[in-house]
XYZ file of N, CA and C in Angstrom:
225
model
N 16.703 212.219 165.741
C 17.840 211.379 165.928
C 17.759 211.021 167.391
N 17.271 211.881 168.399
C 17.178 211.384 169.806
C 15.990 210.721 170.215
N 15.098 210.553 169.205
C 13.902 209.711 169.503
C 14.154 208.266 169.614
N 13.636 207.552 170.673
C 13.957 206.197 170.824
C 12.923 205.388 169.933
N 13.336 204.362 169.268
C 12.598 203.513 168.366
C 12.189 202.269 169.096
N 10.973 202.080 169.027
C 10.475 200.721 169.753
C 10.601 199.685 168.734
N 10.867 198.391 169.185
C 10.869 197.219 168.376
C 9.524 196.699 168.216
N 8.580 196.767 169.199
C 7.213 196.270 169.099
C 6.217 197.205 169.523
N 5.139 197.245 168.742
C 3.969 198.142 168.897
C 3.124 197.571 170.056
N 2.651 198.423 170.945
C 1.652 197.974 171.936
C 0.329 197.764 171.283
N -0.437 196.801 171.747
C -1.755 196.512 171.085
C -2.749 197.576 171.470
N -3.572 197.937 170.477
C -4.481 199.035 170.716
C -5.674 198.531 171.649
N -5.994 197.302 171.581
C -7.179 196.739 172.429
C -6.437 195.463 173.133
N -6.668 195.323 174.373
C -6.050 194.196 175.148
C -4.727 194.678 175.742
N -3.982 193.492 176.067
C -2.660 193.695 176.790
C -1.694 193.090 176.101
N -0.429 193.574 175.860
C 0.591 192.947 175.233
C 1.151 193.706 174.008
N 1.943 193.046 173.138
C 2.489 193.665 171.965
C 2.022 192.987 170.749
N 2.094 193.690 169.585
C 1.642 193.040 168.365
C 2.859 192.792 167.481
N 2.747 193.120 166.149
C 3.763 192.793 165.159
C 4.881 193.740 165.466
N 6.083 193.341 165.143
C 7.357 194.150 165.244
C 7.242 195.445 164.432
N 7.952 196.405 164.928
C 8.058 197.658 164.135
C 9.401 197.882 163.533
N 10.451 197.081 163.937
C 11.726 197.274 163.475
C 12.338 195.853 163.083
N 13.422 195.757 162.487
C 13.969 194.525 162.002
C 14.541 193.771 163.246
N 14.820 194.462 164.315
C 15.175 193.767 165.565
C 14.199 192.949 166.172
N 12.931 193.402 166.095
C 11.775 192.807 166.566
C 11.503 191.576 165.742
N 11.637 191.634 164.460
C 11.527 190.469 163.686
C 12.554 189.366 163.908
N 13.732 189.882 164.243
C 14.849 189.025 164.586
C 14.565 188.205 165.923
N 14.012 188.939 166.840
C 13.637 188.448 168.101
C 12.535 187.321 167.858
N 11.597 187.616 167.112
C 10.385 186.659 166.861
C 11.048 185.491 166.126
N 11.920 185.632 165.186
C 12.489 184.479 164.411
C 13.353 183.682 165.361
N 14.124 184.337 166.193
C 14.969 183.580 167.206
C 14.106 182.750 168.183
N 13.050 183.277 168.572
C 12.136 182.676 169.491
C 11.624 181.427 168.880
N 11.092 181.548 167.572
C 10.531 180.481 166.830
C 11.470 179.383 166.604
N 12.838 179.859 166.299
C 13.926 178.772 166.041
C 14.151 178.037 167.371
N 14.156 178.652 168.489
C 14.477 178.060 169.718
C 13.328 177.142 170.129
N 12.014 177.479 169.779
C 10.908 176.543 170.076
C 11.021 175.272 169.138
N 11.399 175.403 167.941
C 11.546 174.268 167.196
C 12.752 173.424 167.551
N 13.757 174.040 168.086
C 15.015 173.335 168.473
C 14.673 172.631 169.804
N 13.737 173.239 170.678
C 13.401 172.542 171.928
C 12.582 171.307 171.575
N 11.850 171.422 170.560
C 10.926 170.115 170.038
C 11.772 169.008 169.641
N 12.888 169.442 168.960
C 13.877 168.437 168.453
C 14.740 167.825 169.638
N 15.234 168.806 170.432
C 16.177 168.367 171.488
C 15.369 167.615 172.610
N 14.312 168.100 173.037
C 13.442 167.517 174.087
C 12.115 167.020 173.524
N 12.116 165.911 172.875
C 10.823 165.494 172.434
C 9.801 165.247 173.472
N 8.581 165.880 173.279
C 7.532 165.874 174.361
C 7.217 164.467 174.837
N 7.247 163.462 174.050
C 6.958 162.060 174.570
C 8.212 161.559 175.404
N 9.327 161.888 175.172
C 10.441 161.459 175.943
C 10.727 162.226 177.104
N 10.792 163.509 177.040
C 11.130 164.375 178.145
C 10.051 165.444 178.304
N 8.883 165.214 178.762
C 7.980 166.204 178.819
C 8.135 167.392 179.767
N 8.821 167.176 180.931
C 9.185 168.199 181.909
C 10.089 169.182 181.253
N 11.218 168.599 180.552
C 12.180 169.372 179.934
C 11.648 170.242 178.754
N 10.738 169.592 178.047
C 10.152 170.154 176.873
C 9.343 171.441 177.384
N 8.524 171.301 178.422
C 7.766 172.404 178.947
C 8.734 173.519 179.524
N 9.632 173.088 180.176
C 10.623 174.037 180.779
C 11.326 174.810 179.721
N 11.686 174.213 178.666
C 12.307 174.817 177.596
C 11.443 175.828 176.832
N 10.245 175.462 176.538
C 9.229 176.329 176.042
C 8.873 177.546 176.846
N 8.802 177.304 178.099
C 8.408 178.376 179.010
C 9.612 179.352 179.177
N 10.791 178.806 179.160
C 12.040 179.743 179.209
C 12.047 180.553 177.972
N 11.723 180.057 176.799
C 11.693 180.869 175.484
C 10.676 181.958 175.681
N 9.471 181.466 176.056
C 8.405 182.529 176.000
C 8.738 183.568 177.076
N 9.230 183.150 178.293
C 9.528 184.344 179.171
C 10.624 185.230 178.697
N 11.712 184.603 178.031
C 12.698 185.500 177.453
C 12.120 186.447 176.440
N 11.207 185.915 175.535
C 10.606 186.837 174.563
C 9.832 187.932 175.145
N 8.918 187.563 176.173
C 8.144 188.580 176.883
C 9.095 189.704 177.492
N 10.215 189.277 178.054
C 11.151 190.165 178.592
C 11.772 191.144 177.608
N 12.091 190.570 176.402
C 12.531 191.483 175.325
C 11.454 192.452 174.908
N 10.264 191.937 174.772
C 9.175 192.721 174.318
C 8.899 193.931 175.431
N 8.970 193.597 176.689
C 8.837 194.492 177.720
C 9.930 195.613 177.740
N 11.157 195.129 177.542
C 12.279 196.156 177.479
C 12.285 196.969 176.210
N 11.981 196.397 175.063
C 12.116 197.148 173.805
C 10.844 197.495 173.204
N 9.674 197.202 173.722
C 8.430 197.571 173.216
C 7.883 198.912 173.714
N 6.775 199.285 173.036
C 6.154 200.508 173.571
C 5.529 200.247 174.898
N 5.401 201.259 175.736
C 4.760 201.034 177.036
C 3.389 200.524 176.831
N 2.883 199.726 177.735
C 1.556 199.161 177.683
C 0.588 200.247 178.099
N -0.708 200.181 177.389
C -1.810 201.131 177.729
C -2.603 200.675 178.761
């Protein structure tokens, strides 16, 4: 009961996190995917390339932050 549960597993080889271990991780991945699609619709790359890149970068940085906070420590 006192054991902490990670949302994301650390990769065996390489650096980063792999597939989610808990439903919260799947929710984080689904939310990031939805935000990436929404960014494509709201900021079309042809019309607003800088905003599109900034939106995608923000989503990726936010997902990496969640993985870092809630994932297994990196090896």
